[in-house]
Amino acid sequence: MTVEHMKWWGWGREGVGFHFEDKPAFAPFVEHAVGLDLHSAPAVATPDFADIDVPASQAPDALLGELRGAIGEEHVVVDDLDRVVHTYGKSIRDLIRVRAGILPRIPDVVAYPGDEDDVTRIVQVASAANAVLIPFGGGSNIAGSLEPTATETRPIISVDMGRMRLLVDIDEPAQIARIQAGALGPDLEAQLNAKGWTLGHFPDSFTHSTLGGWVATRSSGMQSDKYGDIAEMTRGLRVVRPDGTLVIRPMPNASTGPSVREMVLGSEGRLGIITEVSVQVHRVPEERVIHAYFFPRWNVALGAMQAIAASDAAPSITRVSDARETAFSMSTSKVRTGTSRILAEEVLPRIMKSKGWDLEDICMSFIGYEGSPAHVRRQRAAVEKIVKAYGGMGVGTGPGVLYDQKKFDTPYLRDFLLDRGAVADVSETVAPWSRLLELYDATVAAANAAYDEIGQPGWIMCHLSHSYHSGACLYFTFAWVAGGDEIAEYETVKASIQQSFVDHGGAISHHHGVGFEHAPWLEQDISAEGVAVMRGLFASSDPQRILNPGAIVAD
Amino acid sequence: MTVEHMKWWGWGREGVGFHFEDKPAFAPFVEHAVGLDLHSAPAVATPDFADIDVPASQAPDALLGELRGAIGEEHVVVDDLDRVVHTYGKSIRDLIRVRAGILPRIPDVVAYPGDEDDVTRIVQVASAANAVLIPFGGGSNIAGSLEPTATETRPIISVDMGRMRLLVDIDEPAQIARIQAGALGPDLEAQLNAKGWTLGHFPDSFTHSTLGGWVATRSSGMQSDKYGDIAEMTRGLRVVRPDGTLVIRPMPNASTGPSVREMVLGSEGRLGIITEVSVQVHRVPEERVIHAYFFPRWNVALGAMQAIAASDAAPSITRVSDARETAFSMSTSKVRTGTSRILAEEVLPRIMKSKGWDLEDICMSFIGYEGSPAHVRRQRAAVEKIVKAYGGMGVGTGPGVLYDQKKFDTPYLRDFLLDRGAVADVSETVAPWSRLLELYDATVAAANAAYDEIGQPGWIMCHLSHSYHSGACLYFTFAWVAGGDEIAEYETVKASIQQSFVDHGGAISHHHGVGFEHAPWLEQDISAEGVAVMRGLFASSDPQRILNPGAIVAD
């Protein structure tokens, strides 16, 4: 089984990228947003790996020999490209560094276990050799969870789980599937779908992230309103540790002390290597549909989402973009012709204006429904009653179909922009409904203040997704025209945004984890004693400090 | 503010108890079940506290002086009755021991903090004096979570949270209420109801258990199908620890490493003293109704509950009793007259017989619906379609009204039986749907084998409650006629049941916690490495070992 990786210098598959030539509104949008003229901006050439100065492997021969003996020669790789691919995730900071060949410390060897016994042998070899273990799924992380500590002097082994991607079995009455941790989203859904089941977990990274990675970072997918986040889906776990395998049997719930299952969720490799996850699965729904709605203004749209969450209605997706993200989304449409053009560009604006809406303020929303046709009909009716009460309007399923088709393509845009001198990334938070508007306003202001500070034109846009009884996730995308020191600029912008989150009732991360990137704000989020408890957990559980040391909390 | 306690020797309020004289079918039922004739069985007199030999307080005067200085003289109590009340929870083992004056180690002093600052001072005084702290809510625990280690040589302080029972505030848009941890169920619901809100958490212990206790043991209430268990309701926490206060801000969800919120849930005092909980609350529903249904047999009833869980229907309660518990419930009816008598005793049996049902096998189910009248109507229609498909029959709301009225009275029955020479207690588990029938059969067989082993006639009955996507809770009630050494008999029966749980895919506890009672099976449930991780958490978080040491896992 071959393990494919993303581009060493960017997101996704070789040969796939974002194009703007077929999207007539996109270049004008970018010029309006940050003053960058895509037609004249010079695009850098694809980075050449030969230009990168790769640190030599520091793995002692004895360690390599033992790893080869443990899992087979062909599964122990020391070549430069493989080690660079396993150094970082795909945050914009990672992309900037890897393209520039900034590689202060990279894994010394990549091990590809084929089963749990292989993982056990790798962990035992590492423990005996005092080598560090960093588990690697799809490599899509944007919080710095995969990055070795720059000062690490011991050998570092990246454990790539990509050969372990089988659906082991399905307990049909319990609706629980046992799946190997290295299964990528498409692998896993294909194997489940073939038997009529779905996990229902569709994060933006779906095509390039794994079940084990989702668990290790407490991921959430687009349909979390129906299926829950990965923490709720995860019922059982197997985690290989130096002294043995931690086994959490699949349970619907339990009252057995502090939940060890919940300690593994979000642990980013610090409690061991997750080899298998038992997840709750659902029958593929008879019907699945996404409807689009427009609201006149952001505060009205937030009110509607809150009212839906407080109601008896049970949609599968609730999502609404602010006016800037709405304008962005519209700018990525391909050329429209015929009736579609007339509807989108003439009829719809005319209706909105007749309602007294300012087209600069409109917010586009996607709401999804899944289940039996009767269930879908009822939930939609319940939601649309609320949309109407808030002065919103439905525009049918057309935009939702487009959204569904291109939902996994957005990460490619960052490389496109970076090629042309603009830096973009995302930060997401979650807060109670009572704080969302304040948090939103403050975060937009904080980003703009940061752009002023770095003296570069910038942009920030946002959507609400993942609604809960008590609040929701706000997901911000921010971009600016690079001034020269992209890393320093990034740190200024990112820090402003993160600080705004904690200052206004939000968490430092809703579904991207902590890694090194968000760790500086953890104490402000969960308090000094919260960090102390977590640090104690890691220290007591891994006295040798070989399990991804430094991630989440510095030792 | 006066803190009232339950009877020192039994459940509930002085002067309240179970009576059988007004329940004509009860004495015949007990005679049939375990051969005990309630009319001739001599009832022991109410225990006299003067007969109990209470160990003297070992609290040094200096410690008492510091505590008095910290929280006020009147809130530091060393009298014998108070210290005995704070020694145990209310498991049958606790009742047997306290009635017999078996008190190997009891708290040396009871402290009643009035606010979080008081708790902080108590914890600091205890830490400086190397004294043990055991938090006490309502004292209803049945897993041994409150019991001091018999060999403890340091002073033991029971921290009674009963003065801290205020609703602090409600964040209405976020539907989050901040409530002090010492609030008893009725306190808390009354304060919320007065403002139109409800928490929706109604465990059997509701009248005598506290919010902090629910969090500390991962409690579940009867309406968990709608409102979730306490872990889902708990969004924020304040926990006083020797080095400071752990503060988890109220969040709908988060991806900030292993969840410290989930570490406090179920921690039974081992991570500190919970002073305040932010819980998600709901508007008091417009309509709330419980319907009763009958099924011809247990396996059919389980199938129906599973089908309801897998469907789009969203009832608030799903509960079904096995044939033995159904017979028990019917035996506790008061004298029926008129139409009610004719319906229950003539019409209903005739209909069941006409369907070919064996009246010995019938299983009674309660299914609850809450929300707007339209929502209730739709959910009920969806559920009743499934009930019908499984051959069940609805009998309206009459039995549900009775159930709702007497749902908190069952614990009084244990004292009534113990007074008359029969020993009864409960054990509950949770397992995937695929294992429930096997687990049920095995557990009934295990209990009966245990009764044979102790040579006493015994009884075991069960209900399913708390349905999840992947499984459900089975709640067993067991009783036998005491043979002379009730504690040894209890240990035999209890151990058989717990072992059956872990042997057949179940957890050692669904909502009663671990304490000392379930700790011997923890490793079989969550694996040796799971116990090691948890032990490490406690050891690193409390190096002085003063926070309820020994509960959940022995050190």
PDB file of N, CA and C in Angstrom, chain B residues 98-149:
ATOM      1  N   VAL B  98     -23.630   1.891  59.004  1.00  0.00           N
ATOM      2  CA  VAL B  98     -23.911   2.992  59.922  1.00  0.00           C
ATOM      3  C   VAL B  98     -24.918   2.558  60.991  1.00  0.00           C
ATOM      4  N   ARG B  99     -25.913   1.756  60.586  1.00  0.00           N
ATOM      5  CA  ARG B  99     -26.873   1.261  61.572  1.00  0.00           C
ATOM      6  C   ARG B  99     -26.180   0.386  62.625  1.00  0.00           C
ATOM      7  N   ALA B 100     -25.152  -0.357  62.182  1.00  0.00           N
ATOM      8  CA  ALA B 100     -24.453  -1.260  63.099  1.00  0.00           C
ATOM      9  C   ALA B 100     -23.313  -0.552  63.835  1.00  0.00           C
ATOM     10  N   GLY B 101     -23.131   0.740  63.554  1.00  0.00           N
ATOM     11  CA  GLY B 101     -22.046   1.464  64.217  1.00  0.00           C
ATOM     12  C   GLY B 101     -20.665   1.058  63.743  1.00  0.00           C
ATOM     13  N   ILE B 102     -20.581   0.537  62.528  1.00  0.00           N
ATOM     14  CA  ILE B 102     -19.270   0.183  61.965  1.00  0.00           C
ATOM     15  C   ILE B 102     -18.684   1.447  61.347  1.00  0.00           C
ATOM     16  N   LEU B 103     -17.757   2.052  62.082  1.00  0.00           N
ATOM     17  CA  LEU B 103     -17.230   3.366  61.689  1.00  0.00           C
ATOM     18  C   LEU B 103     -15.720   3.393  61.861  1.00  0.00           C
ATOM     19  N   PRO B 104     -14.993   2.648  61.001  1.00  0.00           N
ATOM     20  CA  PRO B 104     -13.537   2.556  61.199  1.00  0.00           C
ATOM     21  C   PRO B 104     -12.824   3.907  61.125  1.00  0.00           C
ATOM     22  N   ARG B 105     -13.329   4.822  60.312  1.00  0.00           N
ATOM     23  CA  ARG B 105     -12.679   6.143  60.199  1.00  0.00           C
ATOM     24  C   ARG B 105     -13.761   7.120  59.763  1.00  0.00           C
ATOM     25  N   ILE B 106     -13.935   8.169  60.504  1.00  0.00           N
ATOM     26  CA  ILE B 106     -14.964   9.145  60.153  1.00  0.00           C
ATOM     27  C   ILE B 106     -14.327  10.530  60.099  1.00  0.00           C
ATOM     28  N   PRO B 107     -14.969  11.485  59.437  1.00  0.00           N
ATOM     29  CA  PRO B 107     -14.372  12.826  59.384  1.00  0.00           C
ATOM     30  C   PRO B 107     -14.173  13.370  60.794  1.00  0.00           C
ATOM     31  N   ASP B 108     -13.118  14.150  60.954  1.00  0.00           N
ATOM     32  CA  ASP B 108     -12.809  14.728  62.258  1.00  0.00           C
ATOM     33  C   ASP B 108     -13.524  16.045  62.476  1.00  0.00           C
ATOM     34  N   VAL B 109     -13.908  16.655  61.374  1.00  0.00           N
ATOM     35  CA  VAL B 109     -14.575  17.944  61.472  1.00  0.00           C
ATOM     36  C   VAL B 109     -15.363  18.166  60.178  1.00  0.00           C
ATOM     37  N   VAL B 110     -16.499  18.854  60.326  1.00  0.00           N
ATOM     38  CA  VAL B 110     -17.284  19.220  59.151  1.00  0.00           C
ATOM     39  C   VAL B 110     -17.238  20.736  59.009  1.00  0.00           C
ATOM     40  N   ALA B 111     -16.824  21.194  57.813  1.00  0.00           N
ATOM     41  CA  ALA B 111     -16.754  22.636  57.547  1.00  0.00           C
ATOM     42  C   ALA B 111     -17.860  23.004  56.568  1.00  0.00           C
ATOM     43  N   TYR B 112     -18.553  24.117  56.863  1.00  0.00           N
ATOM     44  CA  TYR B 112     -19.661  24.578  56.016  1.00  0.00           C
ATOM     45  C   TYR B 112     -19.325  25.930  55.404  1.00  0.00           C
ATOM     46  N   PRO B 113     -18.645  25.954  54.252  1.00  0.00           N
ATOM     47  CA  PRO B 113     -18.298  27.242  53.637  1.00  0.00           C
ATOM     48  C   PRO B 113     -19.550  27.954  53.133  1.00  0.00           C
ATOM     49  N   GLY B 114     -19.504  29.299  53.163  1.00  0.00           N
ATOM     50  CA  GLY B 114     -20.632  30.087  52.686  1.00  0.00           C
ATOM     51  C   GLY B 114     -20.420  30.644  51.291  1.00  0.00           C
ATOM     52  N   ASP B 115     -19.166  30.664  50.851  1.00  0.00           N
ATOM     53  CA  ASP B 115     -18.889  31.143  49.498  1.00  0.00           C
ATOM     54  C   ASP B 115     -17.538  30.596  49.039  1.00  0.00           C
ATOM     55  N   GLU B 116     -17.150  30.944  47.831  1.00  0.00           N
ATOM     56  CA  GLU B 116     -15.909  30.387  47.290  1.00  0.00           C
ATOM     57  C   GLU B 116     -14.692  30.831  48.082  1.00  0.00           C
ATOM     58  N   ASP B 117     -14.732  32.033  48.608  1.00  0.00           N
ATOM     59  CA  ASP B 117     -13.597  32.490  49.428  1.00  0.00           C
ATOM     60  C   ASP B 117     -13.440  31.600  50.658  1.00  0.00           C
ATOM     61  N   ASP B 118     -14.551  31.233  51.267  1.00  0.00           N
ATOM     62  CA  ASP B 118     -14.490  30.290  52.397  1.00  0.00           C
ATOM     63  C   ASP B 118     -13.841  28.970  51.965  1.00  0.00           C
ATOM     64  N   VAL B 119     -14.249  28.486  50.812  1.00  0.00           N
ATOM     65  CA  VAL B 119     -13.690  27.211  50.334  1.00  0.00           C
ATOM     66  C   VAL B 119     -12.181  27.359  50.138  1.00  0.00           C
ATOM     67  N   THR B 120     -11.790  28.467  49.548  1.00  0.00           N
ATOM     68  CA  THR B 120     -10.354  28.706  49.339  1.00  0.00           C
ATOM     69  C   THR B 120      -9.603  28.693  50.670  1.00  0.00           C
ATOM     70  N   ARG B 121     -10.175  29.357  51.668  1.00  0.00           N
ATOM     71  CA  ARG B 121      -9.500  29.382  52.974  1.00  0.00           C
ATOM     72  C   ARG B 121      -9.443  27.983  53.603  1.00  0.00           C
ATOM     73  N   ILE B 122     -10.519  27.235  53.470  1.00  0.00           N
ATOM     74  CA  ILE B 122     -10.519  25.866  54.013  1.00  0.00           C
ATOM     75  C   ILE B 122      -9.430  25.033  53.341  1.00  0.00           C
ATOM     76  N   VAL B 123      -9.346  25.134  52.023  1.00  0.00           N
ATOM     77  CA  VAL B 123      -8.369  24.334  51.276  1.00  0.00           C
ATOM     78  C   VAL B 123      -6.948  24.749  51.664  1.00  0.00           C
ATOM     79  N   GLN B 124      -6.745  26.048  51.850  1.00  0.00           N
ATOM     80  CA  GLN B 124      -5.400  26.499  52.235  1.00  0.00           C
ATOM     81  C   GLN B 124      -5.037  26.046  53.643  1.00  0.00           C
ATOM     82  N   VAL B 125      -5.999  26.136  54.544  1.00  0.00           N
ATOM     83  CA  VAL B 125      -5.759  25.648  55.915  1.00  0.00           C
ATOM     84  C   VAL B 125      -5.451  24.154  55.888  1.00  0.00           C
ATOM     85  N   ALA B 126      -6.233  23.409  55.122  1.00  0.00           N
ATOM     86  CA  ALA B 126      -6.027  21.958  55.053  1.00  0.00           C
ATOM     87  C   ALA B 126      -4.668  21.630  54.464  1.00  0.00           C
ATOM     88  N   SER B 127      -4.318  22.336  53.400  1.00  0.00           N
ATOM     89  CA  SER B 127      -3.037  22.065  52.745  1.00  0.00           C
ATOM     90  C   SER B 127      -1.884  22.346  53.705  1.00  0.00           C
ATOM     91  N   ALA B 128      -1.973  23.460  54.418  1.00  0.00           N
ATOM     92  CA  ALA B 128      -0.904  23.806  55.364  1.00  0.00           C
ATOM     93  C   ALA B 128      -0.814  22.789  56.495  1.00  0.00           C
ATOM     94  N   ALA B 129      -1.954  22.244  56.895  1.00  0.00           N
ATOM     95  CA  ALA B 129      -1.975  21.293  58.017  1.00  0.00           C
ATOM     96  C   ALA B 129      -1.842  19.848  57.560  1.00  0.00           C
ATOM     97  N   ASN B 130      -1.716  19.637  56.251  1.00  0.00           N
ATOM     98  CA  ASN B 130      -1.687  18.292  55.677  1.00  0.00           C
ATOM     99  C   ASN B 130      -2.924  17.483  56.092  1.00  0.00           C
ATOM    100  N   ALA B 131      -4.069  18.128  55.961  1.00  0.00           N
ATOM    101  CA  ALA B 131      -5.339  17.467  56.281  1.00  0.00           C
ATOM    102  C   ALA B 131      -6.060  17.084  54.996  1.00  0.00           C
ATOM    103  N   VAL B 132      -6.826  15.998  55.075  1.00  0.00           N
ATOM    104  CA  VAL B 132      -7.559  15.471  53.913  1.00  0.00           C
ATOM    105  C   VAL B 132      -8.888  16.209  53.761  1.00  0.00           C
ATOM    106  N   LEU B 133      -9.271  16.452  52.505  1.00  0.00           N
ATOM    107  CA  LEU B 133     -10.524  17.153  52.203  1.00  0.00           C
ATOM    108  C   LEU B 133     -11.471  16.235  51.438  1.00  0.00           C
ATOM    109  N   ILE B 134     -12.672  16.054  51.967  1.00  0.00           N
ATOM    110  CA  ILE B 134     -13.681  15.267  51.239  1.00  0.00           C
ATOM    111  C   ILE B 134     -14.907  16.149  51.036  1.00  0.00           C
ATOM    112  N   PRO B 135     -15.171  16.570  49.776  1.00  0.00           N
ATOM    113  CA  PRO B 135     -16.352  17.407  49.540  1.00  0.00           C
ATOM    114  C   PRO B 135     -17.638  16.596  49.716  1.00  0.00           C
ATOM    115  N   PHE B 136     -18.676  17.261  50.241  1.00  0.00           N
ATOM    116  CA  PHE B 136     -19.945  16.582  50.548  1.00  0.00           C
ATOM    117  C   PHE B 136     -21.079  17.435  49.978  1.00  0.00           C
ATOM    118  N   GLY B 137     -21.925  16.819  49.137  1.00  0.00           N
ATOM    119  CA  GLY B 137     -23.078  17.537  48.583  1.00  0.00           C
ATOM    120  C   GLY B 137     -24.326  17.161  49.351  1.00  0.00           C
ATOM    121  N   GLY B 138     -25.141  16.278  48.776  1.00  0.00           N
ATOM    122  CA  GLY B 138     -26.335  15.832  49.477  1.00  0.00           C
ATOM    123  C   GLY B 138     -26.120  14.536  50.247  1.00  0.00           C
ATOM    124  N   GLY B 139     -24.998  13.889  50.012  1.00  0.00           N
ATOM    125  CA  GLY B 139     -24.719  12.639  50.721  1.00  0.00           C
ATOM    126  C   GLY B 139     -25.461  11.433  50.157  1.00  0.00           C
ATOM    127  N   SER B 140     -25.905  11.514  48.902  1.00  0.00           N
ATOM    128  CA  SER B 140     -26.719  10.434  48.330  1.00  0.00           C
ATOM    129  C   SER B 140     -25.896   9.389  47.597  1.00  0.00           C
ATOM    130  N   ASN B 141     -24.598   9.586  47.501  1.00  0.00           N
ATOM    131  CA  ASN B 141     -23.752   8.683  46.716  1.00  0.00           C
ATOM    132  C   ASN B 141     -23.887   7.229  47.148  1.00  0.00           C
ATOM    133  N   ILE B 142     -23.887   6.310  46.178  1.00  0.00           N
ATOM    134  CA  ILE B 142     -23.968   4.884  46.549  1.00  0.00           C
ATOM    135  C   ILE B 142     -22.756   4.103  46.049  1.00  0.00           C
ATOM    136  N   ALA B 143     -21.668   4.814  45.700  1.00  0.00           N
ATOM    137  CA  ALA B 143     -20.472   4.123  45.204  1.00  0.00           C
ATOM    138  C   ALA B 143     -19.304   4.220  46.187  1.00  0.00           C
ATOM    139  N   GLY B 144     -19.559   4.735  47.378  1.00  0.00           N
ATOM    140  CA  GLY B 144     -18.467   4.835  48.359  1.00  0.00           C
ATOM    141  C   GLY B 144     -17.544   6.017  48.117  1.00  0.00           C
ATOM    142  N   SER B 145     -18.008   7.028  47.391  1.00  0.00           N
ATOM    143  CA  SER B 145     -17.134   8.158  47.044  1.00  0.00           C
ATOM    144  C   SER B 145     -16.869   9.089  48.219  1.00  0.00           C
ATOM    145  N   LEU B 146     -17.677   8.996  49.269  1.00  0.00           N
ATOM    146  CA  LEU B 146     -17.551   9.919  50.395  1.00  0.00           C
ATOM    147  C   LEU B 146     -16.773   9.334  51.563  1.00  0.00           C
ATOM    148  N   GLU B 147     -16.508   8.053  51.483  1.00  0.00           N
ATOM    149  CA  GLU B 147     -15.965   7.310  52.615  1.00  0.00           C
ATOM    150  C   GLU B 147     -14.470   7.558  52.806  1.00  0.00           C
ATOM    151  N   PRO B 148     -14.040   7.971  54.004  1.00  0.00           N
ATOM    152  CA  PRO B 148     -12.598   8.142  54.213  1.00  0.00           C
ATOM    153  C   PRO B 148     -11.882   6.784  54.150  1.00  0.00           C
ATOM    154  N   THR B 149     -10.625   6.823  53.736  1.00  0.00           N
ATOM    155  CA  THR B 149      -9.814   5.606  53.774  1.00  0.00           C
ATOM    156  C   THR B 149      -9.650   5.190  55.235  1.00  0.00           C
TER     157      THR B 149
END
